[in-house]
Coordinates of C-alpha atoms in Angstrom, one line a residue:
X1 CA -39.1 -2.6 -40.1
X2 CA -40.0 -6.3 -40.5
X3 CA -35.9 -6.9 -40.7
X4 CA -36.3 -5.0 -37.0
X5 CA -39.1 -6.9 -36.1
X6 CA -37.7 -10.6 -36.7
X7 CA -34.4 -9.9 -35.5
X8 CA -36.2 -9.0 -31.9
X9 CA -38.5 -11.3 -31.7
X10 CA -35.1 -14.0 -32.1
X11 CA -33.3 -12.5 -29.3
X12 CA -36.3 -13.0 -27.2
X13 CA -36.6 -16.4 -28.2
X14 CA -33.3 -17.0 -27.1
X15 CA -33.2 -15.2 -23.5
X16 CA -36.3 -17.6 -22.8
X17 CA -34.5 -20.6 -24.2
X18 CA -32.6 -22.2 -21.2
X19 CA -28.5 -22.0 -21.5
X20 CA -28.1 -26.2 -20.9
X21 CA -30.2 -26.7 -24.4
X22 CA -28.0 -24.2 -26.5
X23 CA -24.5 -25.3 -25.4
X24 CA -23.3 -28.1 -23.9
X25 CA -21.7 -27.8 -20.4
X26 CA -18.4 -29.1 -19.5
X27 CA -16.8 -30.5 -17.0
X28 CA -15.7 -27.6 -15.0
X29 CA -19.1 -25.7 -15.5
X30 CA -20.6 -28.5 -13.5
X31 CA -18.8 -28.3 -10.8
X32 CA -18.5 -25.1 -10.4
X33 CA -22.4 -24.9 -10.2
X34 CA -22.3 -27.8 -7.8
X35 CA -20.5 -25.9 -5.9
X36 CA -22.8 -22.9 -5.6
X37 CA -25.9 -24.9 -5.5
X38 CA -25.3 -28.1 -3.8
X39 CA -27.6 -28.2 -0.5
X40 CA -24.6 -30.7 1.6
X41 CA -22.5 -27.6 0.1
X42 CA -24.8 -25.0 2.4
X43 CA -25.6 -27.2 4.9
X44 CA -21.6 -27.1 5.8
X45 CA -21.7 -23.4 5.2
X46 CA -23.9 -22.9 8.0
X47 CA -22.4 -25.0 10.1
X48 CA -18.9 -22.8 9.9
X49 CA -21.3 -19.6 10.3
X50 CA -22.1 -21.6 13.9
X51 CA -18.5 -22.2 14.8
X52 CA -17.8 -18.5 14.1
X53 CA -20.6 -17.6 16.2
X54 CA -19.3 -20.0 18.9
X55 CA -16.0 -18.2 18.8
X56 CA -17.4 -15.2 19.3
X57 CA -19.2 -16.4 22.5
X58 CA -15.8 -17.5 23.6
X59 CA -14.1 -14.0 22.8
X60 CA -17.7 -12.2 25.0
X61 CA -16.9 -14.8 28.1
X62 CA -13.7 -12.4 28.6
X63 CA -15.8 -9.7 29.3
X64 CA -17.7 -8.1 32.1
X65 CA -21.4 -9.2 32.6
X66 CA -23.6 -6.3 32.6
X67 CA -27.7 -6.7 33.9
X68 CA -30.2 -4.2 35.0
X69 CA -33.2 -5.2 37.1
X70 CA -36.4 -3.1 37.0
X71 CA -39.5 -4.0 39.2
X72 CA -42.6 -3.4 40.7
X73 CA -44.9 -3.9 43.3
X74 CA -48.2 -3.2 44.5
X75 CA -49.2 -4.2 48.6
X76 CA -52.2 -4.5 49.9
X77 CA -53.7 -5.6 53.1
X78 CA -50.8 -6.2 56.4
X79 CA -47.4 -5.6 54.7
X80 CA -44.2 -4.0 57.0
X81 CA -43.9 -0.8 55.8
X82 CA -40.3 -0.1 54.7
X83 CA -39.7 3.4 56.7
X84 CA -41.2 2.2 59.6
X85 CA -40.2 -1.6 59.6
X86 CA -43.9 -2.0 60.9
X87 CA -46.6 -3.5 60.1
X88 CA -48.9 -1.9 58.5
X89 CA -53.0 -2.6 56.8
X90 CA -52.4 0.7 54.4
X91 CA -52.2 -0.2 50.2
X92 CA -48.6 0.8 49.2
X93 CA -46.5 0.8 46.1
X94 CA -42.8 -0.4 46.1
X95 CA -40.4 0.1 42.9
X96 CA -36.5 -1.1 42.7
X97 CA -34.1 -0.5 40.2
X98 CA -30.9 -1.7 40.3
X99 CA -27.4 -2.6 38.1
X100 CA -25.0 -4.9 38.3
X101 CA -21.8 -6.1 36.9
X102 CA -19.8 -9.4 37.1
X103 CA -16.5 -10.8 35.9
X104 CA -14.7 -14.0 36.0
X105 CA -11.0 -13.5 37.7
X106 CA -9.7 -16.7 37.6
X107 CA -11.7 -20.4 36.5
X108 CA -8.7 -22.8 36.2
X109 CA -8.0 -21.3 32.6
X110 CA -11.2 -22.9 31.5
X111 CA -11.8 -19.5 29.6
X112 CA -8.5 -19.8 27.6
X113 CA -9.2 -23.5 26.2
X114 CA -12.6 -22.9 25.0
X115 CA -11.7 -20.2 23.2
X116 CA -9.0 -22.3 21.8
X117 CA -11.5 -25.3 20.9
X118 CA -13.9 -22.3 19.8
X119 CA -11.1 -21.4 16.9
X120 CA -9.8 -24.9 16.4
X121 CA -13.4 -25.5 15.6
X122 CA -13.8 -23.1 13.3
X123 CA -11.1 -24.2 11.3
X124 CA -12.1 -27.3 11.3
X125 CA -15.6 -26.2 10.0
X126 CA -13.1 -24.8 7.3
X127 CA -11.6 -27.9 6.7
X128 CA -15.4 -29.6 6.8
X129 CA -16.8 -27.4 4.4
X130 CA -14.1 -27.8 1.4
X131 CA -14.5 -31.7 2.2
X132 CA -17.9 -31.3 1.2
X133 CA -17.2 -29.4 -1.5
X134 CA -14.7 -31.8 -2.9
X135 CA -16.8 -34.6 -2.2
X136 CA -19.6 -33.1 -4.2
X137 CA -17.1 -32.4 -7.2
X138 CA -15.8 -35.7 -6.8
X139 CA -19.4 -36.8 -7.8
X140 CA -20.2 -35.0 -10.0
X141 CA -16.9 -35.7 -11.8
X142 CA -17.7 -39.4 -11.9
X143 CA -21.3 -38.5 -12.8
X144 CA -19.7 -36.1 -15.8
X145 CA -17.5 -39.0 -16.8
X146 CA -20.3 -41.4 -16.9
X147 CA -22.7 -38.9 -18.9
X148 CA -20.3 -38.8 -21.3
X149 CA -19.0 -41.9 -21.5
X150 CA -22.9 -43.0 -22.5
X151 CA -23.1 -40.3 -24.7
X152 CA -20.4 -41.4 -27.0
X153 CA -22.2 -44.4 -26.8
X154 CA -25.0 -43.3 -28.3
X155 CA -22.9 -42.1 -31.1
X156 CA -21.6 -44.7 -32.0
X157 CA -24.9 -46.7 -31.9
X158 CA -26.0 -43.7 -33.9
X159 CA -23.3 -44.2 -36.4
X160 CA -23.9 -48.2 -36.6
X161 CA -27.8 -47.3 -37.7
X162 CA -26.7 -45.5 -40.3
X163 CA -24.1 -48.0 -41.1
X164 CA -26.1 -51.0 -41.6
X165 CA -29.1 -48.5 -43.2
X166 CA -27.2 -48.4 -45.6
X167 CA -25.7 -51.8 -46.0
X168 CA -29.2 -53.2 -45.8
X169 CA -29.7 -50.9 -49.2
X170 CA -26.7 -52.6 -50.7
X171 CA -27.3 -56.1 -49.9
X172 CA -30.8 -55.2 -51.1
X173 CA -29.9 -53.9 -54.5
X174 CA -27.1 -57.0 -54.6
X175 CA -29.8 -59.3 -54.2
X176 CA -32.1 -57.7 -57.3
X177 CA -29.0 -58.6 -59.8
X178 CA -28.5 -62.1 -58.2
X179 CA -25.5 -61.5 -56.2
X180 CA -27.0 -61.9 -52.7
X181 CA -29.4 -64.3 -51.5
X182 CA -32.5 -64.0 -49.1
X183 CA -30.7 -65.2 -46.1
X184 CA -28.2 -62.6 -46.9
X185 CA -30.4 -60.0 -46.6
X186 CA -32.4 -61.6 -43.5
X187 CA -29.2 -61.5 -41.7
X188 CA -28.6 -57.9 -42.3
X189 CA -32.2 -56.7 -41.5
X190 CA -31.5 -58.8 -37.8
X191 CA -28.1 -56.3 -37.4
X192 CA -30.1 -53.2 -38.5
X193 CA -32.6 -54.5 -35.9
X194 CA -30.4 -54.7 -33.1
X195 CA -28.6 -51.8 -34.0
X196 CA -31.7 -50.0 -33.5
X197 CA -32.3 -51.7 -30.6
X198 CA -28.7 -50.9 -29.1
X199 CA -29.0 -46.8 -30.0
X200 CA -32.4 -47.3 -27.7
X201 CA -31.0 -49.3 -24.9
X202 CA -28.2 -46.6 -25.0
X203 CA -30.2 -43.3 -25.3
X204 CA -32.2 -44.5 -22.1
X205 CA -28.7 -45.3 -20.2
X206 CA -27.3 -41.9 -21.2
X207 CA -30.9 -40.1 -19.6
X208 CA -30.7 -41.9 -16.6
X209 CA -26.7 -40.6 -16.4
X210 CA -27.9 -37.6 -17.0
X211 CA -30.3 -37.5 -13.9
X212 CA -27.8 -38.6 -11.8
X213 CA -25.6 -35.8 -13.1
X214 CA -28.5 -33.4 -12.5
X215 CA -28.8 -34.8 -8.9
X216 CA -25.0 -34.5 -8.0
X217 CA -25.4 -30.4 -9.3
X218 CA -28.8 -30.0 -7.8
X219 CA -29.6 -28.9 -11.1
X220 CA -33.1 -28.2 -12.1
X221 CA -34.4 -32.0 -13.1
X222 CA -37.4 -30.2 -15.3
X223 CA -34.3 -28.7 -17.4
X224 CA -32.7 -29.8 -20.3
X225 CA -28.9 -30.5 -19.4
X226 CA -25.8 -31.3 -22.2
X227 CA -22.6 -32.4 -21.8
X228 CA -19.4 -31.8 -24.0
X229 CA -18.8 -34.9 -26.7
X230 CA -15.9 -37.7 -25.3
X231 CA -13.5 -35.9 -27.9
X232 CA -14.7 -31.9 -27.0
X233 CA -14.5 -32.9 -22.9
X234 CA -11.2 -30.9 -21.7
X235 CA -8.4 -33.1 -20.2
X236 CA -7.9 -32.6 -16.6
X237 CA -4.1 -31.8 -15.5
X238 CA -2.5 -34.6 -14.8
X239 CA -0.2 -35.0 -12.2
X240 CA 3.4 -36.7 -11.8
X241 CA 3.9 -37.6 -8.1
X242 CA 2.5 -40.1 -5.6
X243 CA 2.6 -38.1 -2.3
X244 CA -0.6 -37.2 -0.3
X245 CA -0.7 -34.1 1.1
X246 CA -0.4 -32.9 4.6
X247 CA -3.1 -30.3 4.0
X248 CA -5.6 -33.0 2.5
X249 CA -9.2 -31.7 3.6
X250 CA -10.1 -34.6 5.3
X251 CA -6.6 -35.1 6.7
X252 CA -7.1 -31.5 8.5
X253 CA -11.0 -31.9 9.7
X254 CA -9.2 -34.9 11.4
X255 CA -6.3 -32.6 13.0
X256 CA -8.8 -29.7 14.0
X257 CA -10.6 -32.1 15.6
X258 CA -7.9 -33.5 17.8
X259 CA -7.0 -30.1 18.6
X260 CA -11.0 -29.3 20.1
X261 CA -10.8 -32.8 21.6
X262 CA -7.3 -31.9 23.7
X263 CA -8.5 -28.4 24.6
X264 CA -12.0 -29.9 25.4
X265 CA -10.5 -32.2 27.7
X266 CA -8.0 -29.3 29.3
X267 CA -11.2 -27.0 30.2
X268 CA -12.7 -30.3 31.8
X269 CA -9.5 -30.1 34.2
X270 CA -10.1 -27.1 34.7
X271 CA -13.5 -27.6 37.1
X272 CA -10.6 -29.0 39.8
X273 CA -9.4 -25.7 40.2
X274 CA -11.3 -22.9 42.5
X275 CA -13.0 -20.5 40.5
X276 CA -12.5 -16.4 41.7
X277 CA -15.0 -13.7 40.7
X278 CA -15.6 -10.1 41.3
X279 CA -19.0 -8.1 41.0
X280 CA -20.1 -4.6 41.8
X281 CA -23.4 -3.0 41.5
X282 CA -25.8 -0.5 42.6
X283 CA -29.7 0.2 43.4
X284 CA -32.2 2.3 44.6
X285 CA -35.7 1.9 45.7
X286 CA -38.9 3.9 45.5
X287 CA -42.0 3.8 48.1
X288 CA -45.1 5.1 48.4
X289 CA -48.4 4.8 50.6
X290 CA -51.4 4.9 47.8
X291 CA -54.7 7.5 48.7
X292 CA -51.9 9.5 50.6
X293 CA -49.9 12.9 49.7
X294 CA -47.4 12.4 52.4
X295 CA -43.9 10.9 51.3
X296 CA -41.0 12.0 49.3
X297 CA -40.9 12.7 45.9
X298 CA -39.9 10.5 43.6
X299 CA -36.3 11.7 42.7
X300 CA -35.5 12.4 46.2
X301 CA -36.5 8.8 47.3
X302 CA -34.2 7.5 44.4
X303 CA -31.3 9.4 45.5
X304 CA -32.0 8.8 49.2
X305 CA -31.9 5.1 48.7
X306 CA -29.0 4.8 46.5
X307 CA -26.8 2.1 47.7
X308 CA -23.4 0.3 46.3
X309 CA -21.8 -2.3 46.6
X310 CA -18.4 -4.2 45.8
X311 CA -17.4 -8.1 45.9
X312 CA -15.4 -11.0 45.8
X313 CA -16.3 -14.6 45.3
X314 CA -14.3 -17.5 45.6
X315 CA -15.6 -20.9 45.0
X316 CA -13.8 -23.8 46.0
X317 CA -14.6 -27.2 44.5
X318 CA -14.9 -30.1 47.1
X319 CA -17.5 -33.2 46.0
X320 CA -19.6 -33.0 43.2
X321 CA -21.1 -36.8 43.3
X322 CA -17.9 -37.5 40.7
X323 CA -19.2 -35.6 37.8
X324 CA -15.7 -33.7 37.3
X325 CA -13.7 -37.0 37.1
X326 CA -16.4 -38.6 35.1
X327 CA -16.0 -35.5 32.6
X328 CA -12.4 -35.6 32.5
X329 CA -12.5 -39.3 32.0
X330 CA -14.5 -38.9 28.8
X331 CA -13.0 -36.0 27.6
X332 CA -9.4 -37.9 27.9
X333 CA -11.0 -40.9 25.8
X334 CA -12.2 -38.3 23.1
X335 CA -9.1 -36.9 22.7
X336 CA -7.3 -40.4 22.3
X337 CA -9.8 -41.5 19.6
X338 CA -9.6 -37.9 17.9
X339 CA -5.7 -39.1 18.2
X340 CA -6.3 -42.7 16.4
X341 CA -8.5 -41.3 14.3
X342 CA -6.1 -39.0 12.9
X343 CA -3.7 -41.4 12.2
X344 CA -5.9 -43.7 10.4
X345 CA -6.9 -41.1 8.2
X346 CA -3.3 -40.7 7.4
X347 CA -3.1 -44.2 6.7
X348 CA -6.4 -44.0 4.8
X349 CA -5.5 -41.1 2.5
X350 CA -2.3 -42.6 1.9
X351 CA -3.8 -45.7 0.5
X352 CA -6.3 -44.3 -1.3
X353 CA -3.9 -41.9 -3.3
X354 CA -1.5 -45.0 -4.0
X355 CA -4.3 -46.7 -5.5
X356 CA -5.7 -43.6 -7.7
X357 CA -2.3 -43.0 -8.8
X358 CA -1.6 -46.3 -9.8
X359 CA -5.3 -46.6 -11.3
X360 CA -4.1 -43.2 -13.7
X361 CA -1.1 -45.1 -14.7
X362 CA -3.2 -48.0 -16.0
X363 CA -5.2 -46.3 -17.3
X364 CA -3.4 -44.1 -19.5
X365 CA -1.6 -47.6 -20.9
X366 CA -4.7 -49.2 -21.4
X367 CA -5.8 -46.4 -23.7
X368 CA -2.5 -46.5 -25.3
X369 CA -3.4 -50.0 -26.3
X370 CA -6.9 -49.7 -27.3
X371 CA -6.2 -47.1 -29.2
X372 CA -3.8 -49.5 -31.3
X373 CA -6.7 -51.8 -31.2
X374 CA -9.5 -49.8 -32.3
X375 CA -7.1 -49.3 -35.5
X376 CA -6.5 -52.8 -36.2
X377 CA -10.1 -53.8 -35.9
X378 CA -11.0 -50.9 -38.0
X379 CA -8.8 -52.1 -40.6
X380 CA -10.3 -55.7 -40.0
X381 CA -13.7 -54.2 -40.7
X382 CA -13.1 -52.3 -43.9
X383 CA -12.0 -55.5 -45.3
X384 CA -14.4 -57.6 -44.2
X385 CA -16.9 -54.9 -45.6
X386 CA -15.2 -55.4 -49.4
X387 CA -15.4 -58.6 -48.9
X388 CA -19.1 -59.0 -48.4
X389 CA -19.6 -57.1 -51.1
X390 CA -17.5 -58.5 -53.1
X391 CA -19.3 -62.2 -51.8
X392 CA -16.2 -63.2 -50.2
X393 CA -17.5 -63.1 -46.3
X394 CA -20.8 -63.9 -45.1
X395 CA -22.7 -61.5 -43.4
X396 CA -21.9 -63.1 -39.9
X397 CA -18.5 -62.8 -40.3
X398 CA -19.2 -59.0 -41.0
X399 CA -21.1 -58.9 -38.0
X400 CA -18.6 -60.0 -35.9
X401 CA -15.9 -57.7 -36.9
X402 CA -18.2 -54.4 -36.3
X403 CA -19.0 -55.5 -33.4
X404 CA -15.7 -56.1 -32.5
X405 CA -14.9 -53.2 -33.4
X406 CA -17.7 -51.2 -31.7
X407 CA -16.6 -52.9 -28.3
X408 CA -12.8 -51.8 -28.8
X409 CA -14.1 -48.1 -28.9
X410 CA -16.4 -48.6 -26.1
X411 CA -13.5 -49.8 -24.2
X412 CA -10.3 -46.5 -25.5
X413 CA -13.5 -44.2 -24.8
X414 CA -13.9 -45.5 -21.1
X415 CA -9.9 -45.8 -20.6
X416 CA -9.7 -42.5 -21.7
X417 CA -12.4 -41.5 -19.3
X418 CA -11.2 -43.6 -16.8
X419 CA -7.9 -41.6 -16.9
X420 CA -9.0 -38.7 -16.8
X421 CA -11.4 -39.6 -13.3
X422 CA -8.4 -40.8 -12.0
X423 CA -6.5 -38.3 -12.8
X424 CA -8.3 -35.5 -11.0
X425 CA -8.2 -37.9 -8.1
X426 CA -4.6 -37.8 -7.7
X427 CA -4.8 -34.0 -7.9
X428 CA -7.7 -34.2 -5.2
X429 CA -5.4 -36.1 -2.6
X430 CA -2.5 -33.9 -3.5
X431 CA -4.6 -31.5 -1.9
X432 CA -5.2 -29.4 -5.2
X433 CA -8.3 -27.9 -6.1
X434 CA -9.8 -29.3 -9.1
X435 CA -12.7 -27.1 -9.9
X436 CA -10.2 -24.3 -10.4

């Protein structure tokens, strides 16, 4: 029973205890929650939800327009009676009911282009929306990168504290049997001081990356978040080939776009033309004098005074003070700047995915290098370290080779980082999805 009882109260402890502070998260977790939480993310959802519902009022302007008119009305004092056409100083009650229906024959097409604009909108809503979601993942990639990057910085601080901890204990000791002087030691307490020093600096860098990170997810900032270690963080896919893509995000918001433009700027053209419409419709009144039981009944009145009626309009456009030029005008001018617009975005993408891929290249040489260099210098510092103890070096000189070496890790663990970054770039202007 007390087995029972321990083992239950554990697995409640954990379901209270928040998922960020038992595992660490890793790349791909956070931007998949970005994704679902990000409030630019929803903001662009309901935007498309807007277009759809804009397309739909294109698809309804196809059909018939249906009303139905109910009303009442009470006279009193000299009103013309309606049976009589007289007038009359008798209180009376008048009802009408009556339905109607319209429809657009013919308007210049105007009809046909905004439901075209309508669905090019939509799609580029579409188009909208998965730019913001890549520009969110974009962030919080470099926000990721950054998080960890700092991380392994405090690490490696971590790992010099312990380092000169315990050199400070040999130099100590070497000093007691009179192989180590006082300045010896002085120097080594000034390293184990700025060591300590450095893990600080670094641990506050590292929480303010993580903020940012928790920003980019709209994560909860009252929660504790983790990210994976520099060597645990999974390696993005790389990618082999230079070439934008022609179905880029922002290279198709800018398309749609010129597509809404060109149809916006047909249905302008379309107020030249004369507009034909048809209607039909029916009503029936009801009429009677108040404080008097002479008339007809209600239902005989309403079928008495049934009448319908049929119709055609045609409206022919002649001077409207310019307003139909000045609207074709500006829709022409939108169109030709949705035009250079798209064609600097091609420009733009195709700059920008030059540079990221030649940015991954260097990268992935530069941490090729460092990581020869990070060898050396290790090298360089294990001898230095026998050395010192053996009183060959001065304590400066070991200084100077771990922090030499320290630097040269810094530096592979950002290449490495970098590479990655840049890597998911070039898959991002591929046109690829990288939270996949």
């Amino acid at each position: 029973m007390k087995r029972l009882i321990s083992l239950s109260f554990v697995i409640f402890h954990l379901s209270l205890t928040p998922a960020g502070a038992q595992t660490a998260w890793t790349m791909l977790q956070c931007m998949q929650y970005a994704i679902e939480h990000n409030h630019e993310v929803k903001r662009a959802e309901l935007e498309l939800d807007n277009y759809k519902a804009a397309r739909t009022g294109a698809i309804g302007s196809f059909m018939p327009a249906v009303s139905a008119n109910i009303g009442g009305q009470y006279n009193f004092g000299r009103a013309i009676d309606p049976e009589t056409n007289l007038y009359t100083d008798v209180s009376t009650f008048y009802n009408g009911y009556s339905l109607q229906a319209s429809l657009p024959v013919f308007d210049g097409f105007s009809r046909i282009h905004a439901l075209r604009a309508a669905r090019a909108s939509q799609l580029m809503g579409q188009s909208v929306l998965r730019q913001r979601q890549n520009q969110t993942v974009l962030d919080v990639l470099q926000a990721y990168a950054n998080a960890v990057y700092y991380e392994g910085l405090v690490r490696m601080a971590g790992e010099k504290v312990k380092e000169t901890d315990l050199l400070l204990r040999q130099t100590s000791l070497l000093e007691e049997v009179g192989r180590k002087s006082a300045a010896d030691v002085a120097q080594v307490q000034s390293q184990k001081a700025e060591a300590d020093y450095e893990l600080a600096h670094q641990q506050n860098l590292l929480s303010s990356a993580l903020l940012e990170l928790k920003k980019a997810m709209a994560f909860p900032i009252s929660e504790e978040l983790r990210v994976e270690s520099a060597e645990a963080a999974a390696a993005s896919k790389q990618s082999s080939s230079a070439s934008p893509s022609t179905f880029h995000s922002s290279l198709l918001t800018a398309r749609y776009q010129m597509q809404v433009s060109k149809h916006e700027w047909r249905q302008a053209r379309a107020a030249l033309f004369p507009s034909l419409s048809l209607s039909a419709g029916l009503n029936t009144t009801y009429y009677h004098t108040l404080h008097s039981d002479a008339g007809q009944s209600f239902r005989t009145q309403l079928k008495n005074n049934m009448g319908e009626y049929v119709g055609a309009t045609l409206s022919i456009p002649l001077f409207n003070r310019l307003h139909t030029i000045t609207s074709i005008r500006r829709a022409r001018n939108n169109y030709r700047i949705a035009c250079e617009n798209y064609e600097q975005q091609q420009l733009e993408l195709e700059k920008l995915n030059r540079e990221a891929w030649q940015d991954w290249q260097a990268y992935q040489k530069q941490a090729e290098q460092m990581a020869k260099k990070v060898e050396a210098d290790s090298i360089a510092y294990r001898l230095t370290r026998r050395q010192f103890e053996e009183g060959l070096s001065t304590a400066i000189d070991l200084h100077t080779t771990s922090a030499q070496l320290l630097k040269s890790r810094a530096t592979l663990l950002q290449c490495q980082l970098m590479a990655i970054v840049k890597g998911q770039l070039v898959r991002y202007y591929r046109g690829e999805t990288i939270w996949e």
